[in-house]
XYZ file of C-alpha atoms in Angstrom:
323
model
C 24.295 -16.536 -0.870
C 21.726 -16.284 1.898
C 21.328 -19.352 4.047
C 18.143 -21.388 3.998
C 16.193 -21.521 7.248
C 15.627 -25.232 6.645
C 19.234 -25.653 7.763
C 18.195 -24.799 11.324
C 16.476 -28.165 11.585
C 12.910 -26.802 11.644
C 10.750 -26.982 8.505
C 8.339 -24.262 9.730
C 5.850 -24.515 6.870
C 3.539 -21.559 6.103
C 0.611 -23.005 8.095
C 2.770 -23.412 11.220
C 3.398 -20.717 13.826
C 2.254 -17.128 14.315
C 1.034 -15.056 11.362
C 3.284 -12.052 11.292
C 3.770 -10.526 7.852
C 5.904 -12.977 5.889
C 6.626 -14.703 9.228
C 9.205 -12.013 9.867
C 10.092 -11.174 13.496
C 7.505 -9.428 15.653
C 8.683 -6.231 17.340
C 6.132 -4.957 19.870
C 8.488 -2.279 21.234
C 8.104 0.707 18.925
C 11.078 2.393 20.597
C 13.349 -0.436 19.453
C 12.577 -0.754 15.737
C 15.840 -1.802 14.078
C 15.056 -2.812 10.508
C 15.028 -1.763 6.882
C 11.270 -2.304 6.643
C 8.579 -2.164 9.330
C 5.082 -3.461 8.658
C 2.152 -2.115 10.666
C -1.559 -2.882 10.506
C -4.235 -0.192 10.383
C -7.463 -2.209 10.822
C -9.839 0.750 10.535
C -12.949 0.756 8.340
C -15.200 3.420 9.858
C -14.505 5.606 6.821
C -16.355 3.218 4.537
C -19.446 4.380 2.632
C -20.859 1.016 1.614
C -19.612 -2.501 2.484
C -17.498 -2.624 5.623
C -15.041 -5.376 6.527
C -11.579 -4.002 5.780
C -10.849 -3.975 9.512
C -10.035 -7.634 8.912
C -7.691 -6.822 6.036
C -4.383 -6.670 7.953
C -5.003 -10.028 9.612
C -5.947 -11.657 6.296
C -2.956 -10.190 4.449
C -0.609 -11.396 7.166
C -2.026 -14.905 6.997
C -1.823 -14.911 3.200
C 1.757 -13.648 3.322
C 2.887 -16.827 5.063
C 2.510 -18.505 1.657
C 5.705 -16.661 0.706
C 7.698 -17.733 3.779
C 9.060 -21.093 2.759
C 12.415 -20.324 4.334
C 14.546 -19.873 1.235
C 17.392 -17.382 1.592
C 15.477 -14.801 -0.434
C 13.084 -14.920 -3.375
C 14.722 -15.715 -6.712
C 13.013 -14.292 -9.814
C 14.272 -16.056 -12.924
C 12.869 -13.380 -15.253
C 14.917 -10.671 -13.534
C 17.747 -13.063 -12.591
C 17.690 -11.443 -9.170
C 17.197 -12.662 -5.618
C 14.888 -10.322 -3.746
C 14.740 -9.957 0.048
C 17.907 -11.938 0.827
C 17.678 -12.891 4.473
C 21.201 -11.751 5.292
C 20.767 -8.308 3.717
C 17.191 -7.100 4.269
C 15.779 -6.800 7.789
C 11.975 -6.775 8.020
C 9.902 -6.624 11.191
C 6.185 -6.639 11.906
C 5.304 -4.186 14.675
C 1.678 -5.227 15.041
C -1.319 -2.913 14.700
C -2.128 0.660 15.552
C -4.853 0.754 18.177
C -8.304 1.413 16.746
C -11.013 3.110 18.796
C -14.394 2.089 17.432
C -16.451 4.978 15.957
C -13.657 7.474 16.735
C -12.039 8.364 13.428
C -9.754 11.091 14.723
C -8.323 9.047 17.603
C -7.867 5.989 15.404
C -6.167 8.066 12.712
C -3.930 9.671 15.352
C -2.839 6.211 16.509
C -2.006 5.198 12.926
C -0.044 8.408 12.412
C 1.890 7.747 15.621
C 2.876 4.286 14.393
C 4.128 5.570 11.040
C 6.083 8.364 12.731
C 7.814 5.769 14.918
C 8.793 3.758 11.851
C 10.158 6.825 10.061
C 12.044 7.939 13.162
C 13.732 4.526 13.205
C 14.876 4.999 9.610
C 12.750 2.136 8.293
C 10.432 1.957 5.297
C 6.819 2.039 6.550
C 4.502 -0.542 4.989
C 0.930 -0.082 6.211
C -1.782 -2.723 5.861
C -5.298 -1.278 5.692
C -8.070 -0.861 6.530
C -10.092 1.413 4.308
C -8.402 4.104 2.230
C -8.967 6.784 4.852
C -5.935 5.347 6.668
C -3.784 7.014 4.020
C -4.643 10.374 5.613
C -2.720 9.743 8.865
C 0.039 8.008 6.906
C 0.666 11.143 4.848
C 0.301 13.330 7.958
C 3.127 11.317 9.516
C 5.556 12.432 6.803
C 5.560 16.104 7.832
C 8.810 15.915 9.828
C 10.469 13.520 7.394
C 9.698 15.806 4.455
C 10.964 18.853 6.355
C 14.345 17.100 6.497
C 14.424 15.179 3.237
C 12.163 16.994 0.807
C 8.659 16.486 -0.579
C 6.932 13.285 -1.614
C 5.055 12.476 -4.809
C 2.100 10.149 -4.361
C 1.561 7.279 -6.801
C -1.931 5.848 -6.408
C -3.204 2.554 -7.868
C -6.985 2.682 -7.560
C -10.338 2.439 -9.288
C -11.543 5.632 -7.595
C -10.108 9.140 -7.469
C -10.781 9.545 -3.716
C -10.736 13.313 -4.148
C -13.943 14.363 -2.388
C -13.378 17.516 -0.363
C -16.325 17.428 2.030
C -19.695 15.703 1.963
C -22.181 16.271 4.796
C -19.310 17.234 7.044
C -17.233 14.151 6.243
C -13.641 15.107 5.390
C -11.710 12.059 6.590
C -13.510 9.104 5.028
C -12.219 6.735 2.382
C -13.380 9.038 -0.402
C -11.227 11.950 0.846
C -7.583 10.843 1.194
C -6.105 12.088 -2.063
C -7.711 15.506 -1.567
C -6.282 15.718 1.944
C -2.870 14.660 0.612
C -2.886 17.248 -2.172
C -3.445 19.974 0.422
C -0.148 19.175 2.123
C 2.689 21.584 1.251
C 5.123 18.670 1.238
C 3.169 16.667 -1.366
C 4.535 17.741 -4.746
C 1.877 16.039 -6.872
C -0.085 12.881 -7.520
C -0.062 10.204 -10.220
C -3.502 8.595 -10.026
C -3.521 5.376 -12.052
C -6.382 3.017 -12.878
C -9.216 5.482 -12.232
C -12.304 4.345 -14.109
C -16.051 4.049 -14.583
C -18.701 5.657 -12.408
C -16.780 7.456 -9.682
C -17.401 8.560 -6.130
C -15.861 11.902 -7.111
C -17.896 14.398 -9.175
C -16.571 16.180 -12.268
C -15.593 19.187 -10.148
C -13.362 16.925 -8.090
C -11.489 15.797 -11.200
C -11.060 19.420 -12.244
C -9.758 20.314 -8.777
C -7.383 17.354 -8.826
C -5.814 18.389 -12.103
C -5.521 22.008 -10.958
C -3.809 20.821 -7.770
C -1.219 18.754 -9.636
C -2.746 15.358 -10.394
C -2.060 13.268 -13.475
C -5.096 10.986 -13.873
C -5.093 7.916 -16.139
C -7.629 5.133 -16.530
C -6.735 1.496 -17.127
C -7.675 1.829 -20.810
C -5.552 4.944 -21.197
C -2.608 3.211 -19.539
C -2.928 0.228 -21.859
C -3.029 2.542 -24.867
C 0.062 4.451 -23.717
C 2.069 1.463 -22.509
C 3.763 1.011 -19.143
C 7.015 2.762 -20.075
C 5.230 5.882 -21.310
C 3.051 5.974 -18.184
C 5.992 5.732 -15.800
C 7.799 8.475 -17.732
C 4.957 10.812 -16.728
C 5.888 10.342 -13.057
C 8.492 12.927 -11.961
C 11.951 11.380 -12.185
C 14.242 11.255 -9.169
C 11.451 12.031 -6.718
C 10.585 10.468 -3.375
C 7.477 8.358 -3.919
C 4.758 7.330 -1.532
C 2.852 4.408 -3.078
C -0.755 3.808 -2.077
C -2.439 0.733 -3.531
C -6.175 0.216 -3.296
C -6.883 -3.440 -4.025
C -9.905 -2.374 -6.106
C -7.410 -1.008 -8.628
C -7.235 -4.636 -9.735
C -10.090 -6.180 -11.651
C -12.610 -7.879 -9.348
C -12.157 -11.089 -11.334
C -8.871 -11.457 -9.436
C -9.664 -9.262 -6.411
C -13.324 -9.709 -5.428
C -12.612 -9.262 -1.716
C -13.161 -5.530 -1.477
C -15.981 -3.196 -0.537
C -16.315 -1.270 -3.811
C -15.289 -3.528 -6.716
C -15.072 -1.887 -10.141
C -14.866 -3.945 -13.315
C -12.298 -3.119 -15.960
C -9.340 -3.086 -13.580
C -5.681 -3.984 -13.806
C -4.347 -7.494 -14.089
C -1.486 -8.513 -11.829
C 1.443 -8.005 -14.174
C 0.333 -4.531 -15.237
C 0.641 -3.299 -11.661
C 3.847 -5.230 -11.029
C 5.478 -3.706 -14.108
C 4.436 -0.191 -13.081
C 5.876 -0.701 -9.610
C 9.054 -2.363 -10.885
C 9.703 0.588 -13.198
C 8.834 3.094 -10.505
C 11.471 1.887 -8.038
C 14.128 2.459 -10.703
C 12.898 5.986 -11.438
C 13.006 7.390 -7.906
C 12.963 6.377 -4.254
C 9.948 4.729 -2.623
C 9.761 6.037 0.957
C 6.354 4.754 2.069
C 3.741 2.179 1.096
C 0.192 1.373 2.044
C -2.176 -1.248 0.672
C -5.826 -0.826 1.518
C -9.426 -1.987 1.059
C -8.916 -5.748 1.370
C -12.181 -7.067 2.835
C -11.599 -10.815 3.116
C -15.157 -11.856 3.926
C -16.234 -11.071 0.358
C -13.742 -13.597 -1.043
C -13.877 -16.988 0.592
C -11.174 -18.306 -1.746
C -8.629 -16.005 -0.089
C -7.197 -15.008 -3.468
C -7.621 -11.271 -2.832
C -5.553 -11.458 0.342
C -2.926 -13.566 -1.430
C -2.791 -11.009 -4.239
C -2.280 -8.216 -1.697
C 0.519 -10.102 0.048
C 2.178 -11.026 -3.239
C 2.114 -7.440 -4.511
C 3.604 -6.173 -1.259
C 6.318 -8.824 -1.151
C 7.303 -8.036 -4.730
C 7.234 -4.281 -4.187
C 9.236 -4.423 -0.951
C 11.735 -6.731 -2.619
C 12.245 -4.409 -5.555
C 12.481 -1.318 -3.351
C 15.197 -2.900 -1.254
C 16.993 -4.284 -4.324
C 17.055 -0.809 -5.877
C 18.324 0.769 -2.649
C 21.165 -1.705 -2.359
C 22.145 -1.249 -5.996
């Protein structure tokens, strides 16, 4: 049984102290990452086509995540009868943010890639807080060496939009391009693109290209018709998964704080059940959560949703790894 931090004599409530992710230790030395999980911020939103503001996403998610830091020796889930993230078994650190150079996409992306490479080199699970969805491009770039050693990755995307634009007026690295850039990588074995719906930023030709390049595309309505178990069975079994979650995959009734909200999205438990089944089907080796723009949601519920999803996903990944 993990000990409770209350026993140290300090209550340390969520609104007290410094807002690292989950109030886990801060590790500013990227040469000394010694953890199972390392969280890094990627506060970049120059890839955005409409409403900006996701540069404030990492800070908002970190603050929201303190809600889940009450000091218990792990998080007990009575439905699963399991304690996730036991303090004496799972080591999590927050390594701060990649440096962002305003208006310079390539330099900013290079800095994000560098951060993820450092996490992978340390043997930790990278969890990246966006930022707009273009930050997925350097995240996937960072897996080149890892995949050369350990095999390819399959990308599981939760999103309202396909993000499969090849090039538009010279733009190849914006938040409408990441899944296309990922599919081009020889070490990406395929994509499961879940929640895609309504009027899209990707034209019909993009959908055709995606399917030809190995994508399985399902809308929220199609997923509800199939059922969660049948959907997860379509994801290659035993693979290494990189999970990228765009907060606009959720319905804007519960996640209004995003730049491109799209009605008809997932509810919380639909995504949680997909992720919970996924970690039992293969191995999650990387995570990003993107497109939280807190200024569009003064209630803070979007940021809390993002933090809650990440805490639950990290907990289940680590639980699955430790058997």
